[in-house]
Tab-separated table of N, CA and C in Angstrom:
chain	number	residue	atom	x	y	z
A	1	MET	N	144.703	-53.335	-263.054
A	1	MET	CA	144.045	-53.234	-261.776
A	1	MET	C	145.027	-53.604	-260.670
A	2	LYS	N	145.147	-52.744	-259.693
A	2	LYS	CA	146.086	-52.960	-258.602
A	2	LYS	C	145.375	-53.611	-257.424
A	3	THR	N	145.940	-54.694	-256.924
A	3	THR	CA	145.388	-55.313	-255.730
A	3	THR	C	146.362	-55.087	-254.588
A	4	GLU	N	145.810	-54.821	-253.430
A	4	GLU	CA	146.643	-54.566	-252.263
A	4	GLU	C	146.731	-55.824	-251.419
A	5	ASN	N	147.890	-56.032	-250.883
A	5	ASN	CA	148.116	-57.153	-249.992
A	5	ASN	C	147.646	-56.746	-248.602
A	6	ALA	N	146.834	-57.565	-247.968
A	6	ALA	CA	146.303	-57.238	-246.644
A	6	ALA	C	147.421	-57.041	-245.631
A	7	PHE	N	148.500	-57.806	-245.759
A	7	PHE	CA	149.603	-57.676	-244.822
A	7	PHE	C	150.309	-56.333	-244.966
A	8	SER	N	150.433	-55.833	-246.187
A	8	SER	CA	151.095	-54.550	-246.383
A	8	SER	C	150.256	-53.411	-245.827
A	9	LEU	N	148.941	-53.571	-245.786
A	9	LEU	CA	148.081	-52.530	-245.224
A	9	LEU	C	148.332	-52.353	-243.733
A	10	ILE	N	148.567	-53.447	-243.064
A	10	ILE	CA	148.803	-53.376	-241.628
A	10	ILE	C	150.265	-53.092	-241.327
A	11	ALA	N	151.164	-53.684	-242.085
A	11	ALA	CA	152.586	-53.512	-241.837
A	11	ALA	C	153.041	-52.074	-242.055
A	12	SER	N	152.413	-51.357	-242.948
A	12	SER	CA	152.836	-49.986	-243.227
A	12	SER	C	152.660	-49.083	-242.022
A	13	THR	N	151.758	-49.408	-241.123
A	13	THR	CA	151.540	-48.570	-239.944
A	13	THR	C	152.627	-48.764	-238.907
A	14	ARG	N	153.363	-49.838	-238.985
A	14	ARG	CA	154.419	-50.125	-237.993
A	14	ARG	C	155.467	-49.019	-237.996
A	15	GLU	N	155.898	-48.597	-239.184
A	15	GLU	CA	156.891	-47.536	-239.279
A	15	GLU	C	156.343	-46.228	-238.737
A	16	ASP	N	155.084	-45.913	-239.045
A	16	ASP	CA	154.466	-44.699	-238.533
A	16	ASP	C	154.398	-44.734	-237.013
A	17	GLN	N	154.041	-45.869	-236.459
A	17	GLN	CA	153.938	-45.997	-235.009
A	17	GLN	C	155.305	-45.828	-234.361
A	18	ASP	N	156.360	-46.353	-234.991
A	18	ASP	CA	157.708	-46.168	-234.468
A	18	ASP	C	158.080	-44.694	-234.431
A	19	ASP	N	157.674	-43.936	-235.433
A	19	ASP	CA	157.938	-42.495	-235.460
A	19	ASP	C	157.229	-41.801	-234.305
A	20	ILE	N	155.990	-42.180	-234.068
A	20	ILE	CA	155.222	-41.581	-232.978
A	20	ILE	C	155.871	-41.920	-231.639
A	21	ASN	N	156.297	-43.162	-231.470
A	21	ASN	CA	156.964	-43.559	-230.228
A	21	ASN	C	158.262	-42.792	-230.031
A	22	ALA	N	159.024	-42.593	-231.092
A	22	ALA	CA	160.277	-41.848	-231.003
A	22	ALA	C	160.020	-40.401	-230.583
A	23	LEU	N	159.020	-39.766	-231.152
A	23	LEU	CA	158.681	-38.394	-230.764
A	23	LEU	C	158.207	-38.329	-229.318
A	24	SER	N	157.410	-39.298	-228.924
A	24	SER	CA	156.902	-39.337	-227.562
A	24	SER	C	158.042	-39.451	-226.563
A	25	GLU	N	159.024	-40.301	-226.854
A	25	GLU	CA	160.169	-40.459	-225.967
A	25	GLU	C	161.075	-39.232	-225.994
A	26	ALA	N	161.278	-38.658	-227.161
A	26	ALA	CA	162.165	-37.501	-227.291
A	26	ALA	C	161.652	-36.294	-226.515
A	27	PHE	N	160.344	-36.119	-226.480
A	27	PHE	CA	159.767	-34.954	-225.818
A	27	PHE	C	159.085	-35.304	-224.498
A	28	SER	N	159.342	-36.513	-223.994
A	28	SER	CA	158.801	-36.964	-222.696
A	28	SER	C	157.292	-36.758	-222.606
A	29	LEU	N	156.597	-37.213	-223.611
A	29	LEU	CA	155.143	-37.096	-223.638
A	29	LEU	C	154.536	-38.338	-222.978
A	30	LYS	N	154.285	-38.253	-221.701
A	30	LYS	CA	153.781	-39.417	-220.952
A	30	LYS	C	152.305	-39.706	-221.228
A	31	ALA	N	151.504	-38.667	-221.349
A	31	ALA	CA	150.058	-38.848	-221.505
A	31	ALA	C	149.610	-38.625	-222.943
A	32	PHE	N	150.477	-38.932	-223.876
A	32	PHE	CA	150.182	-38.715	-225.290
A	32	PHE	C	149.428	-39.923	-225.833
A	33	HIS	N	148.195	-39.703	-226.265
A	33	HIS	CA	147.376	-40.785	-226.823
A	33	HIS	C	147.187	-40.527	-228.311
A	34	TYR	N	147.826	-41.346	-229.119
A	34	TYR	CA	147.793	-41.192	-230.568
A	34	TYR	C	146.784	-42.156	-231.163
A	35	ILE	N	145.884	-41.651	-231.988
A	35	ILE	CA	144.914	-42.495	-232.684
A	35	ILE	C	145.226	-42.422	-234.171
A	36	ASP	N	145.589	-43.548	-234.739
A	36	ASP	CA	145.920	-43.618	-236.161
A	36	ASP	C	144.623	-43.808	-236.950
A	37	ILE	N	144.088	-42.708	-237.429
A	37	ILE	CA	142.812	-42.737	-238.147
A	37	ILE	C	142.936	-43.525	-239.449
A	38	ALA	N	144.056	-43.385	-240.132
A	38	ALA	CA	144.259	-44.112	-241.391
A	38	ALA	C	144.265	-45.619	-241.146
A	39	ARG	N	144.875	-46.055	-240.041
A	39	ARG	CA	144.909	-47.482	-239.712
A	39	ARG	C	143.500	-47.995	-239.435
A	40	GLU	N	142.727	-47.211	-238.684
A	40	GLU	CA	141.353	-47.602	-238.397
A	40	GLU	C	140.546	-47.756	-239.688
A	41	GLU	N	140.756	-46.854	-240.623
A	41	GLU	CA	140.051	-46.924	-241.909
A	41	GLU	C	140.456	-48.178	-242.689
A	42	ARG	N	141.762	-48.488	-242.692
A	42	ARG	CA	142.228	-49.699	-243.391
A	42	ARG	C	141.634	-50.950	-242.759
A	43	LEU	N	141.592	-50.986	-241.428
A	43	LEU	CA	141.011	-52.148	-240.752
A	43	LEU	C	139.525	-52.283	-241.054
A	44	ASN	N	138.810	-51.169	-241.068
A	44	ASN	CA	137.383	-51.216	-241.414
A	44	ASN	C	137.178	-51.717	-242.838
A	45	ASN	N	138.052	-51.304	-243.755
A	45	ASN	CA	137.956	-51.782	-245.138
A	45	ASN	C	138.219	-53.280	-245.222
A	46	LEU	N	139.194	-53.768	-244.452
A	46	LEU	CA	139.474	-55.204	-244.436
A	46	LEU	C	138.279	-55.985	-243.906
A	47	LEU	N	137.685	-55.487	-242.834
A	47	LEU	CA	136.538	-56.181	-242.257
A	47	LEU	C	135.341	-56.170	-243.203
A	48	ALA	N	135.180	-55.086	-243.935
A	48	ALA	CA	134.083	-55.025	-244.905
A	48	ALA	C	134.340	-55.971	-246.073
A	49	ARG	N	135.600	-56.131	-246.435
A	49	ARG	CA	135.949	-56.986	-247.570
A	49	ARG	C	135.837	-58.468	-247.221
A	50	TRP	N	136.188	-58.835	-245.980
A	50	TRP	CA	136.156	-60.232	-245.554
A	50	TRP	C	135.264	-60.357	-244.318
A	51	PRO	N	133.978	-60.645	-244.517
A	51	PRO	CA	133.020	-60.709	-243.402
A	51	PRO	C	133.402	-61.718	-242.317
A	52	LEU	N	134.083	-62.789	-242.667
A	52	LEU	CA	134.479	-63.772	-241.658
A	52	LEU	C	135.424	-63.143	-240.636
A	53	LEU	N	136.309	-62.245	-241.074
A	53	LEU	CA	137.189	-61.551	-240.138
A	53	LEU	C	136.379	-60.724	-239.143
A	54	GLN	N	135.300	-60.122	-239.624
A	54	GLN	CA	134.445	-59.329	-238.744
A	54	GLN	C	133.786	-60.223	-237.695
A	55	GLU	N	133.358	-61.400	-238.104
A	55	GLU	CA	132.751	-62.334	-237.149
A	55	GLU	C	133.773	-62.782	-236.109
A	56	LEU	N	134.984	-63.066	-236.560
A	56	LEU	CA	136.033	-63.486	-235.628
A	56	LEU	C	136.400	-62.357	-234.679
A	57	ALA	N	136.454	-61.149	-235.172
A	57	ALA	CA	136.770	-59.999	-234.329
A	57	ALA	C	135.680	-59.792	-233.284
A	58	ALA	N	134.429	-59.983	-233.668
A	58	ALA	CA	133.326	-59.836	-232.730
A	58	ALA	C	133.408	-60.893	-231.637
A	59	ASP	N	133.856	-62.094	-231.985
A	59	ASP	CA	134.006	-63.168	-230.989
A	59	ASP	C	135.115	-62.845	-229.999
A	60	GLN	N	136.118	-62.067	-230.417
A	60	GLN	CA	137.247	-61.734	-229.553
A	60	GLN	C	136.948	-60.589	-228.590
A	61	GLU	N	135.920	-59.788	-228.872
A	61	GLU	CA	135.578	-58.666	-227.995
A	61	GLU	C	135.040	-59.198	-226.680
A	62	PRO	N	135.392	-58.524	-225.589
A	62	PRO	CA	134.905	-58.987	-224.278
A	62	PRO	C	133.387	-58.863	-224.182
A	63	GLN	N	132.799	-59.832	-223.530
A	63	GLN	CA	131.336	-59.831	-223.348
A	63	GLN	C	130.978	-58.798	-222.298
A	64	ARG	N	129.933	-58.009	-222.546
A	64	ARG	CA	129.499	-56.976	-221.583
A	64	ARG	C	128.284	-57.413	-220.851
């Protein structure tokens, strides 16, 4: 059974984000808004796995 390290789930997106930034700079894409769907899915999985993280994240959101 393979267990994933929570840090590796988040750290792996850093390289992808650097690639996106490099492309954005190379082609002068000023209004380029990139949404990393895979990262969002990993974060949702982490929050589902550790409910306390979800509570802490909710506390950090600005009050409306």
